[in-house]
Amino acid sequence: MAIKLVTIDIDGTLLNSDRKVTPEVKEAIQKATKQGVNIVLATGRPTIGVMPLVKELGLDNEHGFIITYNGAMIQNAGTQEVLIQHPLPFEDYLDVELLARKLGVHFHAQDSQSMYTANRDLSEYTIHEAALTGIPVRYRVISEMTPDMKIIKSMMVDHEDILDEAIKNVPASYKEKFAMVKSAPFYYEILNKNATKGEATKELAALLNVKSDEVMAIGDNENDLSMIEVAAIGVAMGNAVPVVKEAADKITKTNDEHGVAHAINEWVLK
């Protein structure tokens, strides 16, 4: 069966080490698009951090789609209309924010407009996320956060050794209640249980009437694992973490070797 839908992670996958889309990757994506393949950027980034790439790749049309916030939101890439979303209930946001304080790690949360933190000692990784995606940071004490705010995802952020120790101490009940995944050495994302790249891939495929055996997914990190597992062809980047490579059906070249282009050319266009 021909591949009709390809979900592609951004950081470490679509982008090389210089955070650029190489001409080879751009060419392969545009060839696939012209052949009617749905190319979907699937990322932990907020919408604002995706749109420049959408425009660069020519995916900003009513037939294009993006999966953002690690699967918590599916949008039309051209209109930015939200098609499906799985926000984090306000009570759950309060619960995980308290957990972060108990575990002694920095924490921030995002809605569709901003990133919020109650940490006076602003984490360098919160600053990094804001710089990477373009989303503004707002300092808000918990009493200033209100139930009418639609929190889409939250993140524990800290130095790798501190964060890993905290993750070991997250109670099992939280892991059962939420979707929790490490998306970078210094990011641990906490979302609605239904918010994963895998679930979003299945939801979008259903919206587009694409069968499960017509889907390919490409990624490099643990937050890509769910979509690689649900795709008919799950592709790990050459620079992917070991657990992703183990789960993948195929392994492509690294992000500095135009791995996305290689995957599309080999398993979509041929």
Coordinates of C-alpha atoms in Angstrom, one line a residue:
M1 CA 0.0 0.0 0.0
A2 CA 1.3 3.5 -0.9
I3 CA 2.2 5.9 1.9
K4 CA -0.3 8.8 2.0
L5 CA 0.6 10.5 5.3
V6 CA 4.0 11.2 6.7
T7 CA 4.4 12.7 10.2
I8 CA 7.8 14.3 10.8
D9 CA 9.3 15.5 14.1
I10 CA 11.1 18.8 13.9
D11 CA 14.0 19.2 16.3
G12 CA 16.7 16.5 15.7
T13 CA 14.8 15.2 12.7
L14 CA 13.6 17.8 10.2
L15 CA 16.2 20.3 11.3
N16 CA 20.0 19.6 11.2
S17 CA 22.4 20.5 13.9
D18 CA 22.3 24.1 12.7
R19 CA 18.5 24.1 13.1
K20 CA 18.1 24.4 9.3
V21 CA 16.1 22.5 6.7
T22 CA 18.6 21.3 4.2
P23 CA 17.9 21.8 0.4
E24 CA 17.8 18.0 0.1
V25 CA 15.1 17.6 2.7
K26 CA 13.1 20.5 1.3
E27 CA 13.2 19.0 -2.2
A28 CA 12.0 15.6 -1.0
I29 CA 9.1 17.1 1.0
Q30 CA 8.0 19.2 -1.9
K31 CA 8.2 16.2 -4.3
A32 CA 6.0 14.1 -1.9
T33 CA 3.5 17.0 -1.5
K34 CA 3.2 17.3 -5.3
Q35 CA 2.4 13.6 -5.5
G36 CA -0.5 14.1 -3.0
V37 CA 1.2 12.8 0.1
N38 CA 0.2 14.6 3.3
I39 CA 3.3 15.9 5.0
V40 CA 2.6 16.7 8.6
L41 CA 5.0 18.4 11.1
A42 CA 4.5 16.7 14.5
T43 CA 6.3 18.5 17.3
G44 CA 6.3 19.4 20.9
R45 CA 6.6 23.0 19.9
P46 CA 3.7 25.4 20.2
T47 CA 2.0 26.6 17.0
I48 CA 4.0 29.9 16.9
G49 CA 7.2 27.8 16.8
V50 CA 6.1 25.8 13.8
M51 CA 4.6 28.3 11.4
P52 CA 7.9 29.7 10.0
L53 CA 8.8 26.1 8.9
V54 CA 5.4 25.5 7.5
K55 CA 5.8 28.6 5.3
E56 CA 9.3 27.7 4.3
L57 CA 8.2 24.2 3.2
G58 CA 5.1 25.5 1.4
L59 CA 2.8 23.6 3.6
D60 CA 0.7 26.7 4.6
N61 CA -2.5 25.8 2.7
E62 CA -5.9 24.4 3.6
H63 CA -4.7 20.9 2.7
G64 CA -1.8 21.0 5.2
F65 CA -1.9 20.0 8.8
I66 CA 0.3 20.3 11.9
I67 CA 0.5 18.3 15.2
T68 CA 1.7 20.6 17.9
Y69 CA 2.2 20.5 21.7
N70 CA 3.4 16.8 21.5
G71 CA 0.0 15.7 20.2
A72 CA -2.3 17.9 22.3
M73 CA -3.4 19.8 19.3
I74 CA -4.1 19.2 15.6
Q75 CA -4.5 22.2 13.4
N76 CA -5.0 23.2 9.7
A77 CA -1.6 24.5 8.7
G78 CA -3.0 27.2 6.4
T79 CA -5.8 28.6 8.5
Q80 CA -4.4 27.5 12.0
E81 CA -8.0 26.3 12.8
V82 CA -7.9 23.8 15.7
L83 CA -9.4 20.5 14.6
I84 CA -8.8 18.4 17.7
Q85 CA -7.3 19.3 21.1
H86 CA -6.7 17.6 24.4
P87 CA -5.9 20.3 27.0
L88 CA -4.8 19.7 30.5
P89 CA -7.7 20.4 33.0
F90 CA -6.9 23.2 35.4
E91 CA -7.0 21.0 38.5
D92 CA -4.5 18.7 36.9
Y93 CA -2.2 21.6 36.0
L94 CA -2.3 22.7 39.7
D95 CA -1.5 19.1 40.7
V96 CA 1.5 18.7 38.5
E97 CA 2.8 22.1 39.3
L98 CA 2.7 21.2 43.0
L99 CA 4.5 17.9 42.2
A100 CA 7.3 19.8 40.5
R101 CA 7.8 21.9 43.5
K102 CA 7.9 18.8 45.8
L103 CA 10.4 17.2 43.5
G104 CA 12.5 20.4 43.4
V105 CA 12.6 21.0 39.7
H106 CA 11.7 24.0 37.5
F107 CA 8.3 24.0 35.8
H108 CA 6.4 25.9 33.2
A109 CA 3.1 25.5 31.3
Q110 CA 1.8 26.7 28.0
D111 CA -1.5 27.8 26.5
S112 CA -1.9 28.8 22.9
Q113 CA -0.5 32.3 23.5
S114 CA 2.2 32.2 26.2
M115 CA 4.4 30.1 28.5
Y116 CA 3.9 30.6 32.2
T117 CA 6.2 29.9 35.2
A118 CA 5.9 30.7 38.9
N119 CA 9.7 30.2 39.3
R120 CA 11.3 33.5 40.3
D121 CA 14.7 31.9 39.5
L122 CA 13.8 31.5 35.8
S123 CA 15.2 28.3 34.4
E124 CA 17.7 28.6 31.6
Y125 CA 15.7 25.8 29.9
T126 CA 12.5 27.9 30.0
I127 CA 14.5 30.7 28.3
H128 CA 15.8 28.2 25.8
E129 CA 12.3 27.0 24.9
A130 CA 11.1 30.6 24.5
A131 CA 14.0 31.5 22.3
L132 CA 13.6 28.3 20.2
T133 CA 9.9 28.6 19.6
G134 CA 9.2 32.3 19.8
I135 CA 6.5 31.9 22.5
P136 CA 6.6 34.7 25.1
V137 CA 7.3 33.9 28.8
R138 CA 5.0 35.2 31.5
Y139 CA 5.9 35.1 35.2
R140 CA 2.7 34.2 37.1
V141 CA 2.3 33.1 40.7
I142 CA -0.2 30.3 41.0
S143 CA -2.9 32.6 42.4
E144 CA -2.8 34.5 39.1
M145 CA -3.5 31.4 37.1
T146 CA -7.3 31.0 36.6
P147 CA -9.6 28.1 35.6
D148 CA -10.6 29.9 32.3
M149 CA -7.0 29.5 31.0
K150 CA -6.8 26.6 28.6
I151 CA -3.5 24.9 29.5
I152 CA -2.3 22.7 26.7
K153 CA 0.8 21.2 28.1
S154 CA 3.2 21.5 31.1
M155 CA 6.9 20.7 31.5
M156 CA 9.3 19.9 34.2
V157 CA 12.6 21.5 33.1
D158 CA 16.0 21.3 34.7
H159 CA 19.6 20.1 34.4
E160 CA 19.7 16.5 33.1
D161 CA 20.9 14.9 36.4
I162 CA 18.4 16.9 38.5
L163 CA 15.5 16.1 36.1
D164 CA 16.4 12.4 35.8
E165 CA 16.4 12.1 39.6
A166 CA 13.0 13.8 39.8
I167 CA 11.5 11.5 37.1
K168 CA 12.6 8.5 39.2
N169 CA 10.5 9.9 42.1
V170 CA 7.3 10.6 40.1
P171 CA 4.6 8.5 41.7
A172 CA 3.2 5.7 39.5
S173 CA -0.3 7.2 39.9
Y174 CA 0.8 10.2 37.9
K175 CA 2.2 8.1 35.1
E176 CA -1.1 6.3 34.9
K177 CA -3.1 9.6 34.9
F178 CA -1.0 11.7 32.4
A179 CA 1.0 11.3 29.2
M180 CA 4.5 11.9 30.5
V181 CA 7.5 11.8 28.2
K182 CA 11.0 13.1 28.0
S183 CA 11.4 15.1 24.8
A184 CA 15.0 16.3 25.5
P185 CA 17.6 15.7 28.2
F186 CA 16.3 18.7 30.1
Y187 CA 12.5 18.5 29.2
Y188 CA 9.9 16.2 30.8
E189 CA 6.5 16.9 29.4
I190 CA 3.2 16.3 31.2
L191 CA 0.0 16.3 29.2
N192 CA -3.5 15.1 28.9
K193 CA -3.5 11.2 28.8
N194 CA -4.8 11.4 25.2
A195 CA -2.1 13.9 24.1
T196 CA 0.6 11.9 22.3
K197 CA 2.0 12.1 18.9
G198 CA 0.8 8.6 18.3
E199 CA -2.8 9.3 19.2
A200 CA -2.7 12.5 17.2
T201 CA -1.4 10.6 14.2
K202 CA -4.2 8.2 14.4
E203 CA -6.8 11.0 14.9
L204 CA -5.5 12.9 11.9
A205 CA -5.4 9.8 9.7
A206 CA -9.0 9.1 10.5
L207 CA -10.0 12.7 9.6
L208 CA -8.2 12.3 6.3
N209 CA -9.6 8.8 5.6
V210 CA -6.0 7.5 5.5
K211 CA -5.6 3.8 6.5
S212 CA -3.2 2.8 9.1
D213 CA -1.0 1.0 6.6
E214 CA -0.7 4.2 4.6
V215 CA 1.2 6.1 7.4
M216 CA 4.9 6.7 7.9
A217 CA 6.4 8.5 10.9
I218 CA 9.9 9.9 11.4
G219 CA 11.5 10.9 14.7
D220 CA 14.5 10.8 16.9
N221 CA 13.5 11.1 20.6
E222 CA 11.3 9.4 23.2
N223 CA 8.3 11.7 22.5
D224 CA 8.3 10.4 18.9
L225 CA 8.1 6.8 20.0
S226 CA 4.3 6.6 20.1
M227 CA 3.9 7.8 16.5
I228 CA 6.7 5.5 15.3
E229 CA 4.9 2.6 16.9
V230 CA 1.5 3.3 15.4
A231 CA 2.8 4.0 11.8
A232 CA 3.0 1.3 9.2
I233 CA 6.6 2.4 8.6
G234 CA 8.2 3.8 11.7
V235 CA 11.5 5.5 10.9
A236 CA 14.2 6.3 13.4
M237 CA 16.8 8.9 12.5
G238 CA 20.4 7.8 12.5
N239 CA 20.9 10.1 15.5
A240 CA 17.8 8.8 17.3
V241 CA 18.1 7.6 21.0
P242 CA 18.4 3.8 21.3
V243 CA 14.8 3.1 22.4
V244 CA 13.5 4.8 19.2
K245 CA 15.8 2.8 17.0
E246 CA 14.8 -0.4 18.7
A247 CA 11.1 0.3 18.0
A248 CA 11.5 1.5 14.4
D249 CA 10.9 -0.5 11.3
K250 CA 13.5 1.4 9.4
I251 CA 16.6 3.5 10.3
T252 CA 17.5 6.4 8.1
K253 CA 20.5 8.7 8.0
T254 CA 21.2 11.4 10.6
N255 CA 19.7 14.8 10.6
D256 CA 23.0 16.2 9.4
E257 CA 22.9 13.6 6.5
H258 CA 19.5 14.7 5.2
G259 CA 17.8 11.7 6.9
V260 CA 14.3 12.9 6.3
A261 CA 15.0 13.2 2.6
H262 CA 16.5 9.7 2.5
A263 CA 13.4 8.2 4.2
I264 CA 11.0 9.9 1.9
N265 CA 12.9 9.0 -1.2
E266 CA 13.3 5.4 -0.2
W267 CA 10.0 4.5 1.4
V268 CA 7.5 7.0 -0.1
L269 CA 8.6 8.1 -3.5
K270 CA 10.0 4.8 -4.8

